[in-house]
Short mmCIF file of C-alpha atoms in Angstrom, two decimals:
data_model
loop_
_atom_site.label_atom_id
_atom_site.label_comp_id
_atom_site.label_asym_id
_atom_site.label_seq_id
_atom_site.Cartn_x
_atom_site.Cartn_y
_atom_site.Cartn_z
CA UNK A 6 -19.78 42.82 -9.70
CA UNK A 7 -18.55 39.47 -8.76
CA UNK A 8 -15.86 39.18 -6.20
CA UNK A 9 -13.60 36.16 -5.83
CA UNK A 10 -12.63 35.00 -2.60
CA UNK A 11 -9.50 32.88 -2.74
CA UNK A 12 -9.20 30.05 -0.23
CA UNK A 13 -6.46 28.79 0.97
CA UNK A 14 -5.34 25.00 1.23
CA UNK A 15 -7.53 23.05 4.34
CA UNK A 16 -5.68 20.61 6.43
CA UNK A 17 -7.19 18.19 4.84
CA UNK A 18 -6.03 19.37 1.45
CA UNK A 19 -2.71 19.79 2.38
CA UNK A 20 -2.35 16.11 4.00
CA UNK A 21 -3.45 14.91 0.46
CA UNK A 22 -1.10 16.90 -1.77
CA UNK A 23 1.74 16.58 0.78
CA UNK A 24 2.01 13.06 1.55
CA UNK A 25 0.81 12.32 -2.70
CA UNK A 26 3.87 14.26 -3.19
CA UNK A 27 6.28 12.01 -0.77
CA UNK A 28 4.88 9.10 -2.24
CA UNK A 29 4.75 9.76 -5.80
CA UNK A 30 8.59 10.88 -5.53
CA UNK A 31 9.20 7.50 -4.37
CA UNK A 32 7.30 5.48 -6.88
CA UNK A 33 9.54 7.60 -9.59
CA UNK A 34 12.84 5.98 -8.27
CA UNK A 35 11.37 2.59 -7.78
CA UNK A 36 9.76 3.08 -11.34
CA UNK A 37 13.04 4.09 -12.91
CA UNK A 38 14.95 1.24 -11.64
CA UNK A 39 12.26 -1.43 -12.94
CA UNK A 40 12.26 0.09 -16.63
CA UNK A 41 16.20 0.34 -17.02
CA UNK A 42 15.64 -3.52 -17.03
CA UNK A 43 12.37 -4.52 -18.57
CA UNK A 44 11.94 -6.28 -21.87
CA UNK A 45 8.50 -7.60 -21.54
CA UNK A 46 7.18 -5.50 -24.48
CA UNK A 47 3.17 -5.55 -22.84
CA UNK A 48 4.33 -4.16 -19.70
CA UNK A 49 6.76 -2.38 -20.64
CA UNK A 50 4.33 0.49 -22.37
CA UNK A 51 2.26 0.22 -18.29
CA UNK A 52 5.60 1.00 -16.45
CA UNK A 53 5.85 4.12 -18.81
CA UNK A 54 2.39 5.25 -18.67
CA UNK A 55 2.94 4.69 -14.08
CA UNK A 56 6.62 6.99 -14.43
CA UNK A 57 4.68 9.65 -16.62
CA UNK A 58 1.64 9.69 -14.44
CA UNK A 59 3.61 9.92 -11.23
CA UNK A 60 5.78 13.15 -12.78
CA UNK A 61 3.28 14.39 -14.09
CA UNK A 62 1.42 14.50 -10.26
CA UNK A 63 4.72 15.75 -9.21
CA UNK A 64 4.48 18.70 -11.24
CA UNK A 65 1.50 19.48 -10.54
CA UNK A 66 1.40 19.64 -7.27
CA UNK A 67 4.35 21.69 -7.19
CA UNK A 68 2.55 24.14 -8.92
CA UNK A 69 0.48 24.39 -6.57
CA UNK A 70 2.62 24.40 -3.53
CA UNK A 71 4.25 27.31 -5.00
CA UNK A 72 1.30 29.75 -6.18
CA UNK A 73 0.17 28.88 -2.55
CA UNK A 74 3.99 30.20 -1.70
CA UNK A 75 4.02 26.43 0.80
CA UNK A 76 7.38 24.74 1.02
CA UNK A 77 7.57 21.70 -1.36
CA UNK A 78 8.84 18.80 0.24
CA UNK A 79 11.90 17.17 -0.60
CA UNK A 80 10.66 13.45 -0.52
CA UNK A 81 12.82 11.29 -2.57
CA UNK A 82 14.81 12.50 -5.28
CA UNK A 83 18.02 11.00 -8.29
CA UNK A 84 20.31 10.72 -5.13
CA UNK A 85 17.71 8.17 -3.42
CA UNK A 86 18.07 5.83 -6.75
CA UNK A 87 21.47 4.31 -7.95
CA UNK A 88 21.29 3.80 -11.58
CA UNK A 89 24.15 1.92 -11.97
CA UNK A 90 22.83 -1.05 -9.91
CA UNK A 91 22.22 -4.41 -11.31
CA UNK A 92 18.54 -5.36 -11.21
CA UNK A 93 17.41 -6.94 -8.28
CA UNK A 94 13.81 -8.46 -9.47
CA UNK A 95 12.93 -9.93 -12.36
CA UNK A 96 10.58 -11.42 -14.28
CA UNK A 97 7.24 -10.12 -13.56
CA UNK A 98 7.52 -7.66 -10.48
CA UNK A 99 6.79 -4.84 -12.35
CA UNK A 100 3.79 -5.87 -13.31
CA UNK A 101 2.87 -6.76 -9.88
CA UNK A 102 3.77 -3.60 -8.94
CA UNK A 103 1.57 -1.33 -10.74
CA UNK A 104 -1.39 -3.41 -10.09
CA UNK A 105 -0.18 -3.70 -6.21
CA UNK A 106 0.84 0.01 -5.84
CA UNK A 107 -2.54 1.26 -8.54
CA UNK A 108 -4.91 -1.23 -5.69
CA UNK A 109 -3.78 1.21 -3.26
CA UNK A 110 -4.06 4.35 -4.36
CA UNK A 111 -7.48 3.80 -5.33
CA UNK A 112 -8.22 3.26 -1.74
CA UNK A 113 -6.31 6.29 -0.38
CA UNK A 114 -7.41 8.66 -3.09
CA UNK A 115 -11.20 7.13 -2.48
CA UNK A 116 -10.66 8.63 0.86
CA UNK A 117 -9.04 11.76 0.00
CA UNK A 118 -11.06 13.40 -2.66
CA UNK A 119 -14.27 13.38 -0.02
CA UNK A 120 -12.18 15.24 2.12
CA UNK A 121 -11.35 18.28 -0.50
CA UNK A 122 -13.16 21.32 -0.38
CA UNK A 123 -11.78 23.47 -3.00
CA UNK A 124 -12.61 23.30 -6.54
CA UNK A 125 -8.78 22.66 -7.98
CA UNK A 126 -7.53 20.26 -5.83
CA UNK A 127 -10.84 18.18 -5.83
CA UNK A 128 -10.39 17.81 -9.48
CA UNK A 129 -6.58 17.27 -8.87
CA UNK A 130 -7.15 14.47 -6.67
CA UNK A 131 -10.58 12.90 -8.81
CA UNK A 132 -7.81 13.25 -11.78
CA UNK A 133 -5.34 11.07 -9.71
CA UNK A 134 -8.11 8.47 -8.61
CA UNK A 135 -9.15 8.05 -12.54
CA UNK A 136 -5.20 7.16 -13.20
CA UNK A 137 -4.85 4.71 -10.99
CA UNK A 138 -7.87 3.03 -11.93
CA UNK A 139 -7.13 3.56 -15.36
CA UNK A 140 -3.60 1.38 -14.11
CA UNK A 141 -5.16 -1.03 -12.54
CA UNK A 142 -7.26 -1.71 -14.77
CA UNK A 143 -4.91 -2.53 -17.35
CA UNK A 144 -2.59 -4.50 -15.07
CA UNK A 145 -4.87 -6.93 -14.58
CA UNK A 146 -6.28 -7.65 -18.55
CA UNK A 147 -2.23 -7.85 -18.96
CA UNK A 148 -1.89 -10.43 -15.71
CA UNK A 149 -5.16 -12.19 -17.46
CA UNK A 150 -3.76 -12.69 -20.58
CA UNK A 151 -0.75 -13.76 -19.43
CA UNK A 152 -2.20 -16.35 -16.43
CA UNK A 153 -0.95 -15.14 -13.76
CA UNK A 154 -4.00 -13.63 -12.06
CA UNK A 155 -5.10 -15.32 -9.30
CA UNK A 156 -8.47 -15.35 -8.51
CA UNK A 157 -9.71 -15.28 -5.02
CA UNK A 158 -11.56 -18.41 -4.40
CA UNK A 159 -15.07 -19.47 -6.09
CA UNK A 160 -18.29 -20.70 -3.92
CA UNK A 161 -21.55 -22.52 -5.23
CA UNK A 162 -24.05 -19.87 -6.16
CA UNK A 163 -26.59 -20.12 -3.09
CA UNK A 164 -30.28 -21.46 -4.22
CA UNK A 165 -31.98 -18.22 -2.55
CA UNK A 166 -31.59 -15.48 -0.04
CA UNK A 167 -31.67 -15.96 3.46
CA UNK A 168 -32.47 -13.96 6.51
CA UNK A 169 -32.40 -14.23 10.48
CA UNK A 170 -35.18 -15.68 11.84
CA UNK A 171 -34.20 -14.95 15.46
CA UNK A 172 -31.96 -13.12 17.55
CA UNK A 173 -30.33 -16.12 18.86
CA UNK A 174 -29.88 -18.35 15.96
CA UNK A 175 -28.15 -15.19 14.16
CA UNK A 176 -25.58 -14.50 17.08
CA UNK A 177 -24.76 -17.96 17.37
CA UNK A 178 -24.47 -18.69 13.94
CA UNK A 179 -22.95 -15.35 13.54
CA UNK A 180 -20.36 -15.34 15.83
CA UNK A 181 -19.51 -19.20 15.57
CA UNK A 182 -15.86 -19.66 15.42
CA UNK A 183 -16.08 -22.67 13.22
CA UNK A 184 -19.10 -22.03 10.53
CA UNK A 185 -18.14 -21.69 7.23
CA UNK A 186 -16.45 -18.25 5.88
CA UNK A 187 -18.84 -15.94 4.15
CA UNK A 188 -17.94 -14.33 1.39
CA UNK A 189 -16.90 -11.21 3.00
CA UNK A 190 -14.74 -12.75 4.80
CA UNK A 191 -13.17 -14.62 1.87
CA UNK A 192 -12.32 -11.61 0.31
CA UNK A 193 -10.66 -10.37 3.12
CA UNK A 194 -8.42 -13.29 3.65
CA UNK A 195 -7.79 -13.69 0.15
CA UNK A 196 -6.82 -9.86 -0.40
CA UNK A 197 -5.21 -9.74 2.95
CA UNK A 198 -2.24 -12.49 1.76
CA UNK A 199 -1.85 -11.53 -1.05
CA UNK A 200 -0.90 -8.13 0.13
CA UNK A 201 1.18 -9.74 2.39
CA UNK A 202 3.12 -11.76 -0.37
CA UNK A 203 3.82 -8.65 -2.52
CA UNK A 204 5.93 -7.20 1.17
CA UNK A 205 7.46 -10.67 1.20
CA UNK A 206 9.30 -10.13 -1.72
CA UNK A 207 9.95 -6.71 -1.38
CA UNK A 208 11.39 -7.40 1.58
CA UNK A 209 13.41 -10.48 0.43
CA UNK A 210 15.22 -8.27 -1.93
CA UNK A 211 16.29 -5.41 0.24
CA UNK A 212 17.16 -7.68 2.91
CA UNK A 213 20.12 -8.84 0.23
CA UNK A 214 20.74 -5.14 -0.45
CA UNK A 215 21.03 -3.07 2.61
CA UNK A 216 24.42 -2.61 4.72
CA UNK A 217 22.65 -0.99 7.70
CA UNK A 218 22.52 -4.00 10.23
CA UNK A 219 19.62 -2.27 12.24
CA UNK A 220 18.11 -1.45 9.59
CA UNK A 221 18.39 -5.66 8.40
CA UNK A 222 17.49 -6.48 11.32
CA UNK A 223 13.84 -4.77 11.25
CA UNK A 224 13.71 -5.71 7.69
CA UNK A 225 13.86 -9.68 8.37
CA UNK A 226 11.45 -8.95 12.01
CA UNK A 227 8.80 -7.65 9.07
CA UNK A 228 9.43 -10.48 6.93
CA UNK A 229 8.64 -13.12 9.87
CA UNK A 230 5.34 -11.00 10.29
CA UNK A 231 4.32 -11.23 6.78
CA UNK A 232 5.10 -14.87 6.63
CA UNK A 233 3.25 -15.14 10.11
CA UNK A 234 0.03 -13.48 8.45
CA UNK A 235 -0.11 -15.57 5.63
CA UNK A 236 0.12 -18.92 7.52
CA UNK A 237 -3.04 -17.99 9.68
CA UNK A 238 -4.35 -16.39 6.10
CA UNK A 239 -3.87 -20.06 4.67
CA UNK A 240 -4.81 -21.85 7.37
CA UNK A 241 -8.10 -20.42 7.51
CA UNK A 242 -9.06 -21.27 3.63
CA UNK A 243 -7.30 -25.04 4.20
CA UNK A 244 -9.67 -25.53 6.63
CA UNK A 245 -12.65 -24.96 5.00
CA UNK A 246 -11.00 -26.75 1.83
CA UNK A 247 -10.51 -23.47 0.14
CA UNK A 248 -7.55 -23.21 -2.32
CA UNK A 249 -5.02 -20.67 -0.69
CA UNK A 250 -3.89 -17.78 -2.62
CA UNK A 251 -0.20 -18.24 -4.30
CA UNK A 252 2.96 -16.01 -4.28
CA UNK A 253 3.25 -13.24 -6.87
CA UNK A 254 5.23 -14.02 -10.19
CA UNK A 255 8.21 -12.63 -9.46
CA UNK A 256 12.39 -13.45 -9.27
CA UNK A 257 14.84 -11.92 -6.56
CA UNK A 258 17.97 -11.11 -8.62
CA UNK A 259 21.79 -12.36 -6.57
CA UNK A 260 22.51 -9.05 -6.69
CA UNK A 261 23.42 -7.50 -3.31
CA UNK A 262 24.05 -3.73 -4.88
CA UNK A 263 21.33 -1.70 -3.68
CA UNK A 264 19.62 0.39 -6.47
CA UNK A 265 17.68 2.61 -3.35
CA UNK A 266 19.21 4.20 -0.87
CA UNK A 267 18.35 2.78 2.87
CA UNK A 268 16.33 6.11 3.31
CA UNK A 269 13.80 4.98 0.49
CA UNK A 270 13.55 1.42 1.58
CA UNK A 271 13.19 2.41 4.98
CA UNK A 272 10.50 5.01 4.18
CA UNK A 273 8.81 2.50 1.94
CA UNK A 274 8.30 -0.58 4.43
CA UNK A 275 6.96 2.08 7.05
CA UNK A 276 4.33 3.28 4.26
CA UNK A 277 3.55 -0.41 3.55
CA UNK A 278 3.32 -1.09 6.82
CA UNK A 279 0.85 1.68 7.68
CA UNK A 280 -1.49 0.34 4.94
CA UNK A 281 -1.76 -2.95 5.92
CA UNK A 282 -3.41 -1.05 9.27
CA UNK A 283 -6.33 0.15 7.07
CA UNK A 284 -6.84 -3.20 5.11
CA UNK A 285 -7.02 -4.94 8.09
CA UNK A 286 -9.29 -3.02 10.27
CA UNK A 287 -11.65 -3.10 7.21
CA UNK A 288 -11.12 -7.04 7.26
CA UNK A 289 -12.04 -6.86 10.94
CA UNK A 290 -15.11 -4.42 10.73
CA UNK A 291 -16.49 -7.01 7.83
CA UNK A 292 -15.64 -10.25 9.55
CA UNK A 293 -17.74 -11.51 12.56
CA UNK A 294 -16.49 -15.18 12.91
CA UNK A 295 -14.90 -14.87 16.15
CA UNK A 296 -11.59 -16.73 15.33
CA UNK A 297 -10.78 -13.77 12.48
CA UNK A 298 -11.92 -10.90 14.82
CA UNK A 299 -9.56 -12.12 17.39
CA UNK A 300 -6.29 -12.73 15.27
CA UNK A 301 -7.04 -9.93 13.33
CA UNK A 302 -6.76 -7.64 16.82
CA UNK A 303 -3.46 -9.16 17.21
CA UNK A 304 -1.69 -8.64 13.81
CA UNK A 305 -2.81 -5.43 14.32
CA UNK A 306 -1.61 -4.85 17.73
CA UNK A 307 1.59 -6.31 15.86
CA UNK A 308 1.64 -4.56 13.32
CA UNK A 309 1.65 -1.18 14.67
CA UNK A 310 4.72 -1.84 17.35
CA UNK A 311 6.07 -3.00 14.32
CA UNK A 312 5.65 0.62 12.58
CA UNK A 313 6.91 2.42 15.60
CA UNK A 314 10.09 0.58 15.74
CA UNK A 315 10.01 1.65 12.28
CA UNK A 316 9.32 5.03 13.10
CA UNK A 317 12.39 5.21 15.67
CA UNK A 318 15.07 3.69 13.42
CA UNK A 319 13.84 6.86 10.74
CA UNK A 320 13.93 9.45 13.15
CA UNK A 321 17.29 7.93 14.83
CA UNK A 322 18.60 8.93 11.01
CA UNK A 323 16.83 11.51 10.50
CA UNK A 324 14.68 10.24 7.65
CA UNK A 325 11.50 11.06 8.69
CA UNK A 326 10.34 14.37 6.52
CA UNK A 327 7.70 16.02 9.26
CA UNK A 328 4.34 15.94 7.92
CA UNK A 329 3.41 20.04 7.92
CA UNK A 330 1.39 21.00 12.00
CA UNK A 331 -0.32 23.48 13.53
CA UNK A 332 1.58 25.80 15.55
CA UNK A 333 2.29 24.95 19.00
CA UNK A 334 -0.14 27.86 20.72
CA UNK A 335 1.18 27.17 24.69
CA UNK A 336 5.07 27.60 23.26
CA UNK A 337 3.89 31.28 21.34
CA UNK A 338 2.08 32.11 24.45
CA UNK A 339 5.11 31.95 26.59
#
């Protein structure tokens, strides 16, 4: 006779499902608020297929939560999204924003589904990763046949492969400030902005929008550093003649009705913020041209007193839904 043994949820497994679950709540409202004003009838059909996909995770994950009897989180619900606003971006955010939002997931659910252990929620989370590749995917043939993907830039094939011959002439060559970028490092820098110009416009919009003048204030302080980023991004390509990666299709409505409440956008910069930390430490493990590795330790430096402020003005409102902890073992032994 076979016995079953059921597990219960890892860590690990509930840091996936949990913080899927805040984020997934969020991309409903900012999904519903796109759709109530798209016409474009190709992406139309991709916004529908993101909303569904993101309830449907929802759902799921509720599911489990409760067979597991584990308190669902309240993330971001209706009263976090005003329906009644005007639009406040036009044209072709939306688009942008399922292949932005799609780019990454498939990095964090890369991550996540080598970290799962049980049977259910592995498939759960390999489930998730095939949707968002399955959206991205299909954001970009629709940015392709529209022209409006832009390509990160193009180098002469080389004539052969090349190896060091020395110690010395590889660290020097290596490490020279000045050589020409590789191709790893092209990607980076290429990648790297135009992350940077999807938060610009993000950020242009809610600054419009919010009433909160702390909140403003941080807003337009995270603007400065995205503009910041891309200049040295730029830079970098204009000086080895390299065409520089261009601003997103997009249009920032007048309208200064928010259709989020400050909660979301707040929570949503923070998360946006936090990611750029994992894009660029991959940019600086891959990137050994000394100028990159240095700037690169200083946006990121930047970058994360930039998410603590963040962190304090969302606490300060009480904003910030606790990620679930271990209990504190010194405070039960007292």
């Amino acid at each position: 006779m076979t016995k079953n043994h059921e597990v219960g949820l890892t860590s690990a497994e509930i840091t996936g499902l949990w913080t899927t679950y805040i984020g997934e709540s969020m991309s409903i409202c900012m999904t519903k608020h796109m759709l109530k004003y798209l016409e474009d009838a190709d992406v139309k059909p991709l916004l529908e297929e993101s909303l569904a996909v993101s309830q449907k995770q929802l759902s799921e994950i509720q599911t489990i939560f409760m067979k597991e009897k584990f308190p669902i989180p309240k993330g971001f619900t209706d009263d976090d999204f005003n329906s009644d606003a005007p639009a406040l971006f036009f044209n072709l955010l939306p688009l942008s924003y399922v292949y932005g939002m799609s780019r990454i997931s498939i990095v964090n659910y890369g991550m996540v589904v080598t970290a799962m252990a049980r049977e259910d929620i592995r498939l759960f989370f390999s489930t998730c990763l095939n949707s968002s590749n399955d959206l991205f995917n299909k954001a970009i043939t629709i940015m392709l046949n529209k022209g409006i993907y832009d390509r990160p830039a193009m180098i002469p094939y080389p004539e052969g492969i090349e190896f060091a011959k020395n110690r010395e002439t590889f660290l020097s060559k290596w490490f020279e400030p000045q050589r020409p970028l590789n191709v790893l490092e092209l990607t980076s820098i290429f990648f790297n902005s135009e992350r940077n110009y999807f938060g610009l416009v993000f950020l242009t919009g809610f600054i419009q929008v919010v009433k909160d003048e702390s909140i403003k204030k941080y807003l337009i302080k995270g603007k400065k550093l995205a503009e910041k980023q891309i200049k040295f991004l730029n830079d970098t390509l204009r000086n080895d003649d390299l065409p520089v990666a261009s601003m997103i299709n997009t249009e920032i409505s007048t309208s200064t009705i928010s259709p989020f409440s400050e909660k979301l956008i707040l929570n949503l910069i923070t998360m946006l913020n936090s990611t750029a930390l994992t894009f660029l430490g991959h940019s600086l493990s891959t990137s050994s041209r000394a100028d990159l590795s240095v700037e690169y330790s200083k946006l990121m430096v930047e970058i994360m007193q930039y998410g603590k402020e963040g962190m304090d003005l969302l606490i300060e409102r009480q904003w910030f839904e606790e990620p679930p902890h271990a209990p504190n073992r010194k405070e039960l032994a007292k």
